[in-house]
Short mmCIF file of C-alpha atoms in Angstrom, two decimals:
data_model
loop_
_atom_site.label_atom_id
_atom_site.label_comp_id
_atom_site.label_asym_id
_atom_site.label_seq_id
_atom_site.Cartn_x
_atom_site.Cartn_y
_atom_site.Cartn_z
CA UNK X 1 -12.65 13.16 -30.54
CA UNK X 2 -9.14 12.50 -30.11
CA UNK X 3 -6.72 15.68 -29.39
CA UNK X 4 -2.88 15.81 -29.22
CA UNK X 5 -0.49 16.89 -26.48
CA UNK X 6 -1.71 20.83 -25.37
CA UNK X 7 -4.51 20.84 -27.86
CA UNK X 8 -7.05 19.11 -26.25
CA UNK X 9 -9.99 22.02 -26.34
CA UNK X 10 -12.72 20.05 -27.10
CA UNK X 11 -11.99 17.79 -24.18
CA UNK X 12 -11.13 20.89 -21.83
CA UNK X 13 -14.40 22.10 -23.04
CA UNK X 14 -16.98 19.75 -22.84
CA UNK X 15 -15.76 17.83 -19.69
CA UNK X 16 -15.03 21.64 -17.61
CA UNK X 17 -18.94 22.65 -18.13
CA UNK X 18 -19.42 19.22 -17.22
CA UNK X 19 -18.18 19.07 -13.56
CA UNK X 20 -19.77 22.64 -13.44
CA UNK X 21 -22.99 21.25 -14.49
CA UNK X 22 -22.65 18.80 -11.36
CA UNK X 23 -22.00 21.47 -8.94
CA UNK X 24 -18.35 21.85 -8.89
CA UNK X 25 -16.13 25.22 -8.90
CA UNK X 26 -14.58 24.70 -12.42
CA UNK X 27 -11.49 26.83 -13.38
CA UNK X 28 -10.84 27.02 -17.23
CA UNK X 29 -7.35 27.31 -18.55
CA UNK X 30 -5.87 26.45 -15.16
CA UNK X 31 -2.00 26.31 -13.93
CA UNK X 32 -0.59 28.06 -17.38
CA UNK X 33 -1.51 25.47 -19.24
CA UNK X 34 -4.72 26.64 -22.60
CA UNK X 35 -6.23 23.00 -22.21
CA UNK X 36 -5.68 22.05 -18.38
CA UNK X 37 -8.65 23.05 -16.14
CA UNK X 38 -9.65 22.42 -12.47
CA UNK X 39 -12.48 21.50 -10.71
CA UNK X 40 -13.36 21.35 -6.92
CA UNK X 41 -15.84 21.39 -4.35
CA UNK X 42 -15.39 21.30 -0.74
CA UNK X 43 -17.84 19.95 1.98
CA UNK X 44 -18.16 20.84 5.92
CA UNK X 45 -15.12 22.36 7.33
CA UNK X 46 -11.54 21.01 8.03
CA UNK X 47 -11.13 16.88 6.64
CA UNK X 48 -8.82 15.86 3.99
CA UNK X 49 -7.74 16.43 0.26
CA UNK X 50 -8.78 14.13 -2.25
CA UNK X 51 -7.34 14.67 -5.63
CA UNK X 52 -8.04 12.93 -8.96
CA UNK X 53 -6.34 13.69 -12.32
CA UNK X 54 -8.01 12.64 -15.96
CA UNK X 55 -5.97 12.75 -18.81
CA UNK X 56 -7.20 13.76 -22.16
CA UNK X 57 -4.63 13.37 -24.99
CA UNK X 58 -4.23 10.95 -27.74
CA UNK X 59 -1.10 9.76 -30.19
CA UNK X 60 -0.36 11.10 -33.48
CA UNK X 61 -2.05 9.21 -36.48
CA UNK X 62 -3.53 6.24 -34.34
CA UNK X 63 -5.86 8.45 -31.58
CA UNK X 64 -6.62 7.50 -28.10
CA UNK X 65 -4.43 4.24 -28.84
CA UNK X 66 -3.62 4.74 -24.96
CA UNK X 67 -7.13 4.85 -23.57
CA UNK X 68 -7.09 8.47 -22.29
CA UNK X 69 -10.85 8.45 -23.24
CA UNK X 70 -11.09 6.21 -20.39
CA UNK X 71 -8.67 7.78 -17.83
CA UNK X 72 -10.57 11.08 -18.51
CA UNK X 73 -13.63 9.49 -18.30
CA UNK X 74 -13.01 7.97 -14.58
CA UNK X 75 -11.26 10.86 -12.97
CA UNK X 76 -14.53 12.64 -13.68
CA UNK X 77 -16.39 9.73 -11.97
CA UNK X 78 -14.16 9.26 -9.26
CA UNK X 79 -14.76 13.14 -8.19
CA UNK X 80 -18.25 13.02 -8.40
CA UNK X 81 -18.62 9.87 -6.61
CA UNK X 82 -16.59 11.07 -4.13
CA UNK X 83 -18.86 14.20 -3.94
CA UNK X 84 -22.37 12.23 -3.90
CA UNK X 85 -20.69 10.04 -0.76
CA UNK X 86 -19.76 13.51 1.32
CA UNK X 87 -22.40 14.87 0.60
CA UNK X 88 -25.18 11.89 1.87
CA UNK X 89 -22.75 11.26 4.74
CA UNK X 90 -21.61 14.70 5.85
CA UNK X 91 -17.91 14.22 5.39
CA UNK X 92 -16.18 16.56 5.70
CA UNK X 93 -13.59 17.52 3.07
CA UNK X 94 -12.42 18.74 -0.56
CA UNK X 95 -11.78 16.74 -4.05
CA UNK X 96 -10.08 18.43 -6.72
CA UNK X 97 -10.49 16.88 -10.36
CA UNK X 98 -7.40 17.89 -12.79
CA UNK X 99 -8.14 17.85 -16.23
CA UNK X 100 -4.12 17.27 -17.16
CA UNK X 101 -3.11 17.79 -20.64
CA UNK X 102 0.23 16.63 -22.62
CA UNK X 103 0.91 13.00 -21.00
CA UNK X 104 1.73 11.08 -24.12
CA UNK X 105 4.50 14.30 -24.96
CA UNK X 106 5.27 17.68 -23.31
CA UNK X 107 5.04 16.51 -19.41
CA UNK X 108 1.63 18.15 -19.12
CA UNK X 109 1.72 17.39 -14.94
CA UNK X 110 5.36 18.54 -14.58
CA UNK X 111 4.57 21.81 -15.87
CA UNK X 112 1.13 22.16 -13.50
CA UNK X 113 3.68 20.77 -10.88
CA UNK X 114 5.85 23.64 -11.05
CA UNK X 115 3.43 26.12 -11.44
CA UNK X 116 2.02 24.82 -7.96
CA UNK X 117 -1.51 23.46 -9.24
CA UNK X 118 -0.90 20.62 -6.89
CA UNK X 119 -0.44 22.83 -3.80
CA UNK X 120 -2.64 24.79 -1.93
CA UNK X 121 -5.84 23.21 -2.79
CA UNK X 122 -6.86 23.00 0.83
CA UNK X 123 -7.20 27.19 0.35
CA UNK X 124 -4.04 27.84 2.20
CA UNK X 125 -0.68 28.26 1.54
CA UNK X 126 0.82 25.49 2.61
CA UNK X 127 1.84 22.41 0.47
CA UNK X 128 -0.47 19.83 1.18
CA UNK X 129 2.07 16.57 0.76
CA UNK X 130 0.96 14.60 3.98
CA UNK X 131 -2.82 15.66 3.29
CA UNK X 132 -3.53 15.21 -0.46
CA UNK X 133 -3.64 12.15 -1.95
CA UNK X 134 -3.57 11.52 -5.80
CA UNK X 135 -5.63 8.89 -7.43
CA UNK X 136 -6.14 7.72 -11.32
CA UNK X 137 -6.20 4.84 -13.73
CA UNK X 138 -4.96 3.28 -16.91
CA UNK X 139 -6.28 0.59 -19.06
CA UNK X 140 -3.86 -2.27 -20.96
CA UNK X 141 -4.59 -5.10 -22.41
CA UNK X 142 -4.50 -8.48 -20.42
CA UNK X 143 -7.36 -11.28 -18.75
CA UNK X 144 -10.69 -9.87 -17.58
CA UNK X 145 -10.97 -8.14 -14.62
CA UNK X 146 -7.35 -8.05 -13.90
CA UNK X 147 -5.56 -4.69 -12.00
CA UNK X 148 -2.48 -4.15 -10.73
CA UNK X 149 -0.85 -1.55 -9.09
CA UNK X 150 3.23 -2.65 -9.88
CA UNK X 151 5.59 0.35 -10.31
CA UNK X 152 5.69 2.55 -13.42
CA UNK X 153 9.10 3.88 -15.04
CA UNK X 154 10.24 6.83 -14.84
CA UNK X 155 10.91 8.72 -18.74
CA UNK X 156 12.83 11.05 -20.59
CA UNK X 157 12.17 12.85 -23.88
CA UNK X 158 14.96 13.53 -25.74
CA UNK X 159 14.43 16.04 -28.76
CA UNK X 160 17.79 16.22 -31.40
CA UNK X 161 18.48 18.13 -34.32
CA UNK X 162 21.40 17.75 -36.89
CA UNK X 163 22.30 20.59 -39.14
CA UNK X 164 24.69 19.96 -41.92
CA UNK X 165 24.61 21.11 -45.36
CA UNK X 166 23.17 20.13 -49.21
CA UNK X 167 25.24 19.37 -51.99
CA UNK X 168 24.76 17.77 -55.36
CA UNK X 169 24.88 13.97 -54.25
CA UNK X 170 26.13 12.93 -57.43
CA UNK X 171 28.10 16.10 -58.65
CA UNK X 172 29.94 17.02 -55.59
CA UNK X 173 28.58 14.87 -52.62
CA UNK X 174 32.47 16.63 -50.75
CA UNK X 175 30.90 19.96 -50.64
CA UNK X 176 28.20 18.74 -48.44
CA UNK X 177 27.56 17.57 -44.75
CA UNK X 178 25.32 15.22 -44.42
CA UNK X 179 22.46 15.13 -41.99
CA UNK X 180 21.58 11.53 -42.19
CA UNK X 181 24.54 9.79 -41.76
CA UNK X 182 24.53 11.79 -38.50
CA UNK X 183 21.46 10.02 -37.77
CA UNK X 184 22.27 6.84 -38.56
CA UNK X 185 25.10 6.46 -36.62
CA UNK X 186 23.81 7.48 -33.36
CA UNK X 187 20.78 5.38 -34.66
CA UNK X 188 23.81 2.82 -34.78
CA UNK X 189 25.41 3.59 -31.78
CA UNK X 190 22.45 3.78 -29.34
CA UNK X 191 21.55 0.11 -30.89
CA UNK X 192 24.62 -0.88 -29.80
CA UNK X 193 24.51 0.82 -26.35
CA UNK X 194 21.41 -1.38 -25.92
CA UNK X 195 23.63 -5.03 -25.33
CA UNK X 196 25.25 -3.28 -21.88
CA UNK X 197 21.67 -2.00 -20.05
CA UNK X 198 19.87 -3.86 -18.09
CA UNK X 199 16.83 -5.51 -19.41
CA UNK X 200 14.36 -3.75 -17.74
CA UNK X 201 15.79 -0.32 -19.30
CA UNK X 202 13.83 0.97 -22.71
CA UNK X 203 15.50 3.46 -25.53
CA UNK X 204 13.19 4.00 -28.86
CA UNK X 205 13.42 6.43 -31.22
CA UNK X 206 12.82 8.01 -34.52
CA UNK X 207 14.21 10.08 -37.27
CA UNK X 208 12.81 12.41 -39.46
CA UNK X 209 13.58 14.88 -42.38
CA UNK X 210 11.58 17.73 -44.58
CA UNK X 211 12.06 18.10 -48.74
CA UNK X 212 14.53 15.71 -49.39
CA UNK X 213 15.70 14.21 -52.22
CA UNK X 214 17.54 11.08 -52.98
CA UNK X 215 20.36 13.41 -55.48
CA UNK X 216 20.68 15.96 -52.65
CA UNK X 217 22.62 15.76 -49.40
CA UNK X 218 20.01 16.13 -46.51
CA UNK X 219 20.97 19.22 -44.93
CA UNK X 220 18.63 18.49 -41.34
CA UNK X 221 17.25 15.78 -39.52
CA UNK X 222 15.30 15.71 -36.35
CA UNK X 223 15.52 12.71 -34.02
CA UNK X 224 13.24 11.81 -31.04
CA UNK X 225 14.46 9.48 -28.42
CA UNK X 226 12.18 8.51 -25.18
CA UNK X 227 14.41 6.56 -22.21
CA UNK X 228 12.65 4.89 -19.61
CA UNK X 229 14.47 3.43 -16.63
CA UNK X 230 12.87 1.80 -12.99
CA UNK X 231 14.36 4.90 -11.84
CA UNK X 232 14.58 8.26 -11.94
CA UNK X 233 18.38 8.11 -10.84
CA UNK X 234 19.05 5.25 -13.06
CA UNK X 235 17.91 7.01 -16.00
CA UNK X 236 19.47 10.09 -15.68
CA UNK X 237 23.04 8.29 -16.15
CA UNK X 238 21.18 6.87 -19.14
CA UNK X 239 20.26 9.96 -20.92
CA UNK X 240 24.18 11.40 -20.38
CA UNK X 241 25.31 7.77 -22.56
CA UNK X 242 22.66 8.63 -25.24
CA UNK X 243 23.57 11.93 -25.18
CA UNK X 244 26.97 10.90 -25.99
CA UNK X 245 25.83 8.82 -28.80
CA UNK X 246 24.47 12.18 -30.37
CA UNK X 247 27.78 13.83 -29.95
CA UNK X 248 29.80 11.05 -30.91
CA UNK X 249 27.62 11.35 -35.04
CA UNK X 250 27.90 15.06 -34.60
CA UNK X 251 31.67 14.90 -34.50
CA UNK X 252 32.15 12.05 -36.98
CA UNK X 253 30.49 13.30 -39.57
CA UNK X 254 30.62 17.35 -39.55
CA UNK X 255 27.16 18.31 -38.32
CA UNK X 256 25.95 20.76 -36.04
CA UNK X 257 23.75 19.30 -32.94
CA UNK X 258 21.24 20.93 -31.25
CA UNK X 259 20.29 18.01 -28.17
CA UNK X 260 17.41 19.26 -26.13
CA UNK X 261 15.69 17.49 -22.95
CA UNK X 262 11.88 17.89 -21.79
CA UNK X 263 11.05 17.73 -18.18
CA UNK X 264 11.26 14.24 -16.53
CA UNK X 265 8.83 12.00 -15.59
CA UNK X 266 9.83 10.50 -12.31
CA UNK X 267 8.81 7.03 -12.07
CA UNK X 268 6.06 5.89 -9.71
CA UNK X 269 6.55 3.63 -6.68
CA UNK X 270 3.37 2.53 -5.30
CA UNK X 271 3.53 1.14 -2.07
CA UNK X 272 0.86 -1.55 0.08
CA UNK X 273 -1.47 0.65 1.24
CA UNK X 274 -2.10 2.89 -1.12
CA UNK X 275 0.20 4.08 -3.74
CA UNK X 276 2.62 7.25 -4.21
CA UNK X 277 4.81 8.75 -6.63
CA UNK X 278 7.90 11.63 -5.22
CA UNK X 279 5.51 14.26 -4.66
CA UNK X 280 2.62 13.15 -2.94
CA UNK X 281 1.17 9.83 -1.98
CA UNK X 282 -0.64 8.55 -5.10
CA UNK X 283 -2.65 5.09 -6.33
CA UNK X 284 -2.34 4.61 -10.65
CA UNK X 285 -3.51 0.69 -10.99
CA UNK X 286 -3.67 -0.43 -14.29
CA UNK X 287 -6.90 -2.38 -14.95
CA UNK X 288 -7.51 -5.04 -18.53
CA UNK X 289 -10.01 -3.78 -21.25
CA UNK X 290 -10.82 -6.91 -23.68
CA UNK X 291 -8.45 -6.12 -26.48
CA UNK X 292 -7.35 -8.06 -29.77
CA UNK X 293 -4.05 -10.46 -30.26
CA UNK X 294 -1.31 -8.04 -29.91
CA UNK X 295 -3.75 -5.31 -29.43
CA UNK X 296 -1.59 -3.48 -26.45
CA UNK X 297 -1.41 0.30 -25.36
CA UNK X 298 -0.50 2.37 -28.99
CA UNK X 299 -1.58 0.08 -31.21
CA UNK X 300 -4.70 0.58 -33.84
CA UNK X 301 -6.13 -2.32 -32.44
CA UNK X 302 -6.22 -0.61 -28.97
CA UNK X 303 -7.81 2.35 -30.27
CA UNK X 304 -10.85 0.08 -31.60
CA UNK X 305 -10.45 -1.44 -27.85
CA UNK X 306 -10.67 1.88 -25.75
CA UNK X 307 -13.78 2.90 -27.74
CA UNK X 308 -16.03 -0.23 -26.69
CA UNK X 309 -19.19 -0.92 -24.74
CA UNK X 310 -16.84 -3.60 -22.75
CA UNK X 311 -13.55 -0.96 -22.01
CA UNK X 312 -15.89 1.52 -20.81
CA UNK X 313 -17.71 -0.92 -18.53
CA UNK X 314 -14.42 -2.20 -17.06
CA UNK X 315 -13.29 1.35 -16.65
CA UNK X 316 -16.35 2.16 -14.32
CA UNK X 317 -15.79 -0.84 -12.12
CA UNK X 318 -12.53 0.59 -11.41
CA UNK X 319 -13.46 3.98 -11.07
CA UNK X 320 -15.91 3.07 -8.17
CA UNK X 321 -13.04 0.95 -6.34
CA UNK X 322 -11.08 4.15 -6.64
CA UNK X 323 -14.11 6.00 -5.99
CA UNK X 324 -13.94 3.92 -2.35
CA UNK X 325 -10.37 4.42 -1.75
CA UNK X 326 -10.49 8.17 -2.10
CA UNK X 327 -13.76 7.74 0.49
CA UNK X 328 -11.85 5.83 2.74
CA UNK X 329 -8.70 7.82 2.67
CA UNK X 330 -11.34 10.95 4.07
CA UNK X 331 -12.90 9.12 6.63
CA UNK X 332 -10.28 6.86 8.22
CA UNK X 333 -8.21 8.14 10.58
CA UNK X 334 -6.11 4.62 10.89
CA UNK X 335 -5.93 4.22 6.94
CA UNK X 336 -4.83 7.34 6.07
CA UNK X 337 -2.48 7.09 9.09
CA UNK X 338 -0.70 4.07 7.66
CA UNK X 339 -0.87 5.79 3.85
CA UNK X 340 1.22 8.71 5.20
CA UNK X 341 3.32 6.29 6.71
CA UNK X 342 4.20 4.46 3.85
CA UNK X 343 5.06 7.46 2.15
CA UNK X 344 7.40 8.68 4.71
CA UNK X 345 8.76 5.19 4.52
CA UNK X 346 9.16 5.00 0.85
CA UNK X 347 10.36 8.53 0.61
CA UNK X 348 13.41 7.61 2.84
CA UNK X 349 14.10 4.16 0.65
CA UNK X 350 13.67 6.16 -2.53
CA UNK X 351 16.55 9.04 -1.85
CA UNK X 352 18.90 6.19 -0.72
CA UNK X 353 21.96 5.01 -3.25
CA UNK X 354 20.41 2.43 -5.69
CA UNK X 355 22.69 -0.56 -5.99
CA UNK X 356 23.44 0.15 -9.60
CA UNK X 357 24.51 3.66 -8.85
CA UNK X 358 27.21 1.83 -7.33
CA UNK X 359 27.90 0.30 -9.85
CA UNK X 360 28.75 3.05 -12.30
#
């Protein structure tokens, strides 16, 4: 039952009277977001944060082409693994499941960010960055039983509109201002901006335009850009040179721009003992699902993939490895130790000049 970005209420739905249906404290329509929800349950008194995130969303015209059926479907058996292991061992502690909406588009988790669903889950006040610890999945094609836990990019959506105006394209093509040559060019230019990045750095778009007409002058066109970088510095001097590619059409050929950014994703830096992204420390391996030739994340062929007997068994051998990681991060004192360590540690690498930022 694939959903897109913020309109996921089937999957807020059935998998919220889920948890509640295996004992947890479910809140519906959670952090300002219609389709995000929350679901917790706490054991003993005192002990440690556990939190788990499952992702619901699919892509426009191909479905859950990333495997958010899966991610979804492991967050909610990492929490209530978790929960059956406190519960037959008295540990003490809390795991909160987040059902996050808008990954693929619309930085579902930077919005519940900033509207402090990731805080205070321990029922105080306080922000619980050396306590809670974030962990989830992804699925990708590549040899059986394979996960890794290498860094993920960080990624910025880039929404553009040109506004020019129609004219007879045969009559009097001078009388208009043409939206699509606007396009084209920074279509052009960004192509060409690609020869001085660095390999590693990713900029893919699209264009698109509404009632038009090969013997009229396209009035509007709407571009959108994603830019990924290792970085989250890095790519924000990226987005100011594809920004300028924007301009740079806008000015040659007449049009009005309207060039609009959506919250960042900052990149994740896992670290040895556990994982961690800027705000709290945090483990996302990525784990193979048997998948066709060139059958990779947002294809069709990965949608047929993510919906098999053998995805959904791979999926559940890594949920109960993350299932034993979250266990172990409540019960050992020396583990978690070196986690929060690691963070610190990465934390004080990560706001450090990057050698690139040197030199531009």
């Amino acid at each position: 039952h694939p959903e897109l970005a913020f309109e996921e209420h089937h999957a807020h739905d059935v998998m919220s009277t889920f948890m509640e249906r295996h004992g947890f404290r479910v809140t519906r329509h959670y952090g300002g977001l219609e389709t995000a929800w929350r679901a917790d349950w706490t054991f003993g008194h005192g002990g440690r944060v556990i939190g788990v995130n499952s992702e619901m969303d699919a892509l426009p015209g191909i479905g859950h082409a990333c495997g958010h059926n899966l991610i979804g479907m492991s967050g909610i058996g990492v929490a209530i693994a978790i929960k059956a292991a406190m519960e037959a061992h008295h540990i003490a502690g809390k795991v909160v499941l987040l059902g996050t909406p808008a990954e693929e588009a619309g930085g579902g988790k930077i919005i519940l960010l900033k509207n402090g669903a990731y805080k205070d889950m321990d029922g105080t006040d306080q922000p619980l960055r050396p306590m809670l610890t974030i962990i989830r999945s992804h699925p990708g094609p590549g040899p059986a039983h394979i996960s890794t836990d290498g860094p993920l990019t960080a990624a910025q959506l880039i929404l553009v509109e040109f506004k020019g105006r129609t004219a007879h394209a045969a009559a009097a093509p001078w009388e208009g201002i043409n939206a699509l040559d606007a396009a084209v060019a920074a279509y052009t230019s960004i192509s060409y901006l690609r020869q001085q990045l660095h390999p590693e750095i990713r900029v893919h778009g699209i264009f698109e335009g509404h009632d038009l007409a090969p013997n009229v002058i396209p009035d509007n066109i709407k571009c959108t850009y994603l830019v990924r970088a290792p970085t989250a510095r890095e790519m924000s001097g990226l987005v100011e040179k594809i920004r300028n590619c924007f301009y740079a059409a806008a000015l040659a050929t007449g049009c009005n721009l309207i060039f609009e950014t959506e919250p960042a994703y900052f990149d994740v830096r896992q670290n040895s003992v556990l994982g961690r992204e800027y705000e709290m420390p945090s483990l996302h391996p990525m784990y193979s699902i048997p998948t066709r030739p060139d059958g990779g994340n947002h294809t069709v062929d990965f949608t047929y993939s993510a919906q098999t007997k053998p995805a959904h068994e791979d999926g559940m051998n890594v949920t109960k490895a993350l299932a034993l990681t979250g266990l172990r991060v409540l019960t050992d004192d020396a583990f978690f130790a070196e986690v929060k360590a690691a963070f610190e540690a990465d934390e004080e690498i990560g706001n450090r000049p990057h050698a690139r930022d040197v030199e531009q």
